[in-house]
Structure formats: structure tokens, C-alpha cells
PDB file of C-alpha atoms in Angstrom:
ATOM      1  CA  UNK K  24      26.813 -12.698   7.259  1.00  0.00           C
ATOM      2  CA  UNK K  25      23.155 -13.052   8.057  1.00  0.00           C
ATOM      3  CA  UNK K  26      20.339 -14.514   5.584  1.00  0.00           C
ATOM      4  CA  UNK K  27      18.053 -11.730   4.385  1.00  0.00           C
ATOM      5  CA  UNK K  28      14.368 -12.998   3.834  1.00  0.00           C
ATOM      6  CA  UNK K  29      11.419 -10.888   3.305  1.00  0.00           C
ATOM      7  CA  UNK K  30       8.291 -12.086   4.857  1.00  0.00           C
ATOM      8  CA  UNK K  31       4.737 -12.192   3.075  1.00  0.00           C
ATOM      9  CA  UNK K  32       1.891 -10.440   4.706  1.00  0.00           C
ATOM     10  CA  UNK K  33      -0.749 -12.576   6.495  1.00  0.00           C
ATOM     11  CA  UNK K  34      -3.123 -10.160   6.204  1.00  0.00           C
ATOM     12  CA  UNK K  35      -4.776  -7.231   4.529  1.00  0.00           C
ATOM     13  CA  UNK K  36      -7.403  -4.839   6.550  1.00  0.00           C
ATOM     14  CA  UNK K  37      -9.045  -2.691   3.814  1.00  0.00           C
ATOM     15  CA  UNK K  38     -11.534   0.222   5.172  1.00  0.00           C
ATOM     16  CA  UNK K  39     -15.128  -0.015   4.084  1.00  0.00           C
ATOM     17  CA  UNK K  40     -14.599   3.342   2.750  1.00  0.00           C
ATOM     18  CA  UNK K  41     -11.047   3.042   0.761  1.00  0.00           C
ATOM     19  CA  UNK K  42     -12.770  -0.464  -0.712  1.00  0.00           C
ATOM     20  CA  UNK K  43     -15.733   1.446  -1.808  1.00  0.00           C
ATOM     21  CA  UNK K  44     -13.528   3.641  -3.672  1.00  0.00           C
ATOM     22  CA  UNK K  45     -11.461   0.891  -5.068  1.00  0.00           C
ATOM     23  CA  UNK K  46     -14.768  -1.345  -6.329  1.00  0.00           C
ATOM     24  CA  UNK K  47     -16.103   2.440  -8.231  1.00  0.00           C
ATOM     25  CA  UNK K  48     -12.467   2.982  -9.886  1.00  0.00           C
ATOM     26  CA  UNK K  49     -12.510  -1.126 -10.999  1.00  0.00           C
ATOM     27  CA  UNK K  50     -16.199  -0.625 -12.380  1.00  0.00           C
ATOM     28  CA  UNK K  51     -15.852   2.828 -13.940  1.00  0.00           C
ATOM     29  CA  UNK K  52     -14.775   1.812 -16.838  1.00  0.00           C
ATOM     30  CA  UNK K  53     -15.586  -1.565 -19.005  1.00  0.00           C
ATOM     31  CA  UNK K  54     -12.468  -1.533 -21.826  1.00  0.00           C
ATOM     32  CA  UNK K  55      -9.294   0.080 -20.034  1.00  0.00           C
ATOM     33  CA  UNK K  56      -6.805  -0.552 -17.254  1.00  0.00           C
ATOM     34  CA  UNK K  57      -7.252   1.726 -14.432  1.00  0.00           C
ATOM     35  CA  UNK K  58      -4.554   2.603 -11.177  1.00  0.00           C
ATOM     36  CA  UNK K  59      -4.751   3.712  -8.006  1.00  0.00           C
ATOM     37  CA  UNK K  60      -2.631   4.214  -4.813  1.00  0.00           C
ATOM     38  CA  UNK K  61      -3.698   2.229  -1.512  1.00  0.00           C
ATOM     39  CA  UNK K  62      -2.788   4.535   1.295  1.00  0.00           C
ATOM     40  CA  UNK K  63      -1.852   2.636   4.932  1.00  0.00           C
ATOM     41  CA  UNK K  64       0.813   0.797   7.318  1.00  0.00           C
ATOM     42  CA  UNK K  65       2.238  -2.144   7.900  1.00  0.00           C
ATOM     43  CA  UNK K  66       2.213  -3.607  11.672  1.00  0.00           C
ATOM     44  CA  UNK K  67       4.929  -5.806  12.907  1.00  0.00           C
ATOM     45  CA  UNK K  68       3.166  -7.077  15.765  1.00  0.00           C
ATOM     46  CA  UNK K  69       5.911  -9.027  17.582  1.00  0.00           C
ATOM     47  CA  UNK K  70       4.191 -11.658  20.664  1.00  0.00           C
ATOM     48  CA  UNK K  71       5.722  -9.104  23.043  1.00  0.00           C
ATOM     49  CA  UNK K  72       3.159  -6.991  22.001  1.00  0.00           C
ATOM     50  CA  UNK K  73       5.098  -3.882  21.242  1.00  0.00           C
ATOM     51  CA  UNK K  74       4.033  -2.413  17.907  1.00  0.00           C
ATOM     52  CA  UNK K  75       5.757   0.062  15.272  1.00  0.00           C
ATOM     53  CA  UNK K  76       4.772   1.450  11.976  1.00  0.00           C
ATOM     54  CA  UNK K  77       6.466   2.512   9.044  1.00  0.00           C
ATOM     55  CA  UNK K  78       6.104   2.725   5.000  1.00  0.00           C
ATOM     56  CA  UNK K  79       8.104   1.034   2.314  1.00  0.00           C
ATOM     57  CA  UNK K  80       9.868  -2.260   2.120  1.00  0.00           C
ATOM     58  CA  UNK K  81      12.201  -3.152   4.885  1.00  0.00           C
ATOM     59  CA  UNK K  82      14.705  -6.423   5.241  1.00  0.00           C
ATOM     60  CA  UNK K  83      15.427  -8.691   8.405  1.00  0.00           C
ATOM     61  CA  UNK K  84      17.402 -11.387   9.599  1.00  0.00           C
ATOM     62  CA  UNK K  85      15.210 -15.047   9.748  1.00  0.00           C
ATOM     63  CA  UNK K  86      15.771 -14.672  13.331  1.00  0.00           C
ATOM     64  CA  UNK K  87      14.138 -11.542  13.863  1.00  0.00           C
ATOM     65  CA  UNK K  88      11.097 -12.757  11.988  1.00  0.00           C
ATOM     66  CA  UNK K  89      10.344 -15.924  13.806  1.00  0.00           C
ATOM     67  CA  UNK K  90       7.764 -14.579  15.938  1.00  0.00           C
ATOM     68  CA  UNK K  91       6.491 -11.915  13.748  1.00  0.00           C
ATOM     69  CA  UNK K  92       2.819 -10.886  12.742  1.00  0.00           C
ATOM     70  CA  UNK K  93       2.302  -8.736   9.168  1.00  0.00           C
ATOM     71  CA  UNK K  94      -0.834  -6.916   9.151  1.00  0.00           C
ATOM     72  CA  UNK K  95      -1.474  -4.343   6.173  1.00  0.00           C
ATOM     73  CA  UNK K  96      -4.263  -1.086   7.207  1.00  0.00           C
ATOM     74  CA  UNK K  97      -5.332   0.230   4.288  1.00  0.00           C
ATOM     75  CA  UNK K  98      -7.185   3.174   5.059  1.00  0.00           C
ATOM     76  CA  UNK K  99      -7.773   5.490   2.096  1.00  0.00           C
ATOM     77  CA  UNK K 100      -6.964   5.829  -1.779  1.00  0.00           C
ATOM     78  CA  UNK K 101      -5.808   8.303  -4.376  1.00  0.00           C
ATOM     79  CA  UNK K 102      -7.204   8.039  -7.868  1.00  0.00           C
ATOM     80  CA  UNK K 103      -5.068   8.068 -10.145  1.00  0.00           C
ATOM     81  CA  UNK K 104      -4.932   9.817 -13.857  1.00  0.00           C
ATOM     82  CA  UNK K 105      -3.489   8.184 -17.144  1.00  0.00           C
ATOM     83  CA  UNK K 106      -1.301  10.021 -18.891  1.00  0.00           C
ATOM     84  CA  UNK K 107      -1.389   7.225 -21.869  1.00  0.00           C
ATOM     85  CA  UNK K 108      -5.038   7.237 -23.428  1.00  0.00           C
ATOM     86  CA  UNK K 109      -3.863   3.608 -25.239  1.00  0.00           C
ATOM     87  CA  UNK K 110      -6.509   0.674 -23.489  1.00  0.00           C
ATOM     88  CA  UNK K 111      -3.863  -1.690 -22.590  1.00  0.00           C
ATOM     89  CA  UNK K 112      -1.429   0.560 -20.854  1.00  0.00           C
ATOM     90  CA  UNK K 113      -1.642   2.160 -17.931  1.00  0.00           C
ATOM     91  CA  UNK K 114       0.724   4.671 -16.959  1.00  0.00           C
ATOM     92  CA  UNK K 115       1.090   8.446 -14.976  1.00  0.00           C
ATOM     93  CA  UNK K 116       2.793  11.542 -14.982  1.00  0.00           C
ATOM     94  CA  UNK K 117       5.986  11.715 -12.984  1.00  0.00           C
ATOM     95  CA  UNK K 118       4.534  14.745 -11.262  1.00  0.00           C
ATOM     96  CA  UNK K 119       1.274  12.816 -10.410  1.00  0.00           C
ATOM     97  CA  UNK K 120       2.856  10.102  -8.698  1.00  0.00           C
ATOM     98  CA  UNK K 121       4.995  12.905  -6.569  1.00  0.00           C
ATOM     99  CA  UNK K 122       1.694  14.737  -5.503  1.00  0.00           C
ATOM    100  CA  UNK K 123       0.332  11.408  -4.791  1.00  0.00           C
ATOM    101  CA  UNK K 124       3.136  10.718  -2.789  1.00  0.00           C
ATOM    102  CA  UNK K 125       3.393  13.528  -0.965  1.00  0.00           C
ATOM    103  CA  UNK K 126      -0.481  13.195   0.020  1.00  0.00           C
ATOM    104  CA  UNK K 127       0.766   9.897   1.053  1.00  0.00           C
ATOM    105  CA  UNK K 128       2.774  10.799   3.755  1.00  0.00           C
ATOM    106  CA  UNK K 129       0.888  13.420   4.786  1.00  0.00           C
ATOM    107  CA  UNK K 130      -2.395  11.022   5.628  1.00  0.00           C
ATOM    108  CA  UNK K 131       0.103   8.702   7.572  1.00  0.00           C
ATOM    109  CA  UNK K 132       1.280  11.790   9.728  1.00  0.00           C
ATOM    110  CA  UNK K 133      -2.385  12.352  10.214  1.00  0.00           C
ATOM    111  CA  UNK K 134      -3.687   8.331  10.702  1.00  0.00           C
TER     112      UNK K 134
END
């Protein structure tokens, strides 16, 4: 049986745009939690140079990560509303985070 491991990421590329968006949402408001939903991939670039894409969290074998690049592209955001009003908590509609899904996979078809 084969060792799972997950890898970290080495890096994060955020667009100028989706950042913009991100620094407004962290500075509109002084006394509450906010949340949002970074929209992008994440590259394996292997040293063979071959390249694939996909979304969500996926598990290898230590041997299949050896020579293994992680690059996040983060290219847009989706605000996202609270349906608690309480400061300290921070927390959406199951139907908001389905929409926000969907819109989710929808850029990545499009990106």
C-alpha cells in the first residue's frame, strides 16, 4: 500500500483585478468578519513540461510528487453575503454557496 502525502503549494498568482476586489471586501468594513470565494486552478507543472488543470483537493503517491511544481491562478472572486448579522461569525446561506459554486465552474470552463 502506497503512502498518501498531500503537497503544499509553492506558490500563489493572484490577478491585479481579483486582489483589488479582495483588498475592497477586507476594508469595507472596520468591526465584522467578511468571506469571499477565490476563483482559479491549480497547475501541476511536472519537469516534463506537460501541464493539467483541475479543481478540488486531489491525493498522490510520494513518488509521483518528487518532481512536481504547485502553482495556484487566482483569477477572479465572488462576494459573498452573511446570512448571520452577529460580528464575530461569519457564515452563508446553503443556497449562496451553491450559486457561488456553480459560477465557479462556469468561469473555469470559460478561463
Amino acid at each position: 500500500m502506497a503512502v498518501q502525502v498531500v503537497q503544499a503549494v509553492q506558490a500563489v498568482h493572484l490577478e491585479s483585478d481579483a486582489f483589488l476586489v479582495c483588498l475592497n471586501h477586507a476594508l469595507s468594513t472596520e468591526k465584522e468578519e467578511v468571506m469571499g470565494l477565490c476563483i482559479g486552478e491549480l497547475n501541476d507543472d511536472v519537469r516534463s513540461d506537460s501541464k493539467f488543470t483541475y479543481t478540488g483537493t486531489e491525493m498522490r503517491t510520494v513518488a509521483e510528487k518528487m518532481d512536481t511544481i504547485r502553482i495556484v491562478h487566482i483569477h477572479s472572486v465572488i462576494i459573498l453575503r452573511r446570512s448571520d448579522k452577529r460580528k464575530d461569525r461569519v457564515e452563508i446561506s446553503p443556497e449562496q454557496l451553491s450559486a457561488a459554486s456553480t459560477e465557479a465552474e462556469i468561469s473555469l470552463l470559460i478561463h
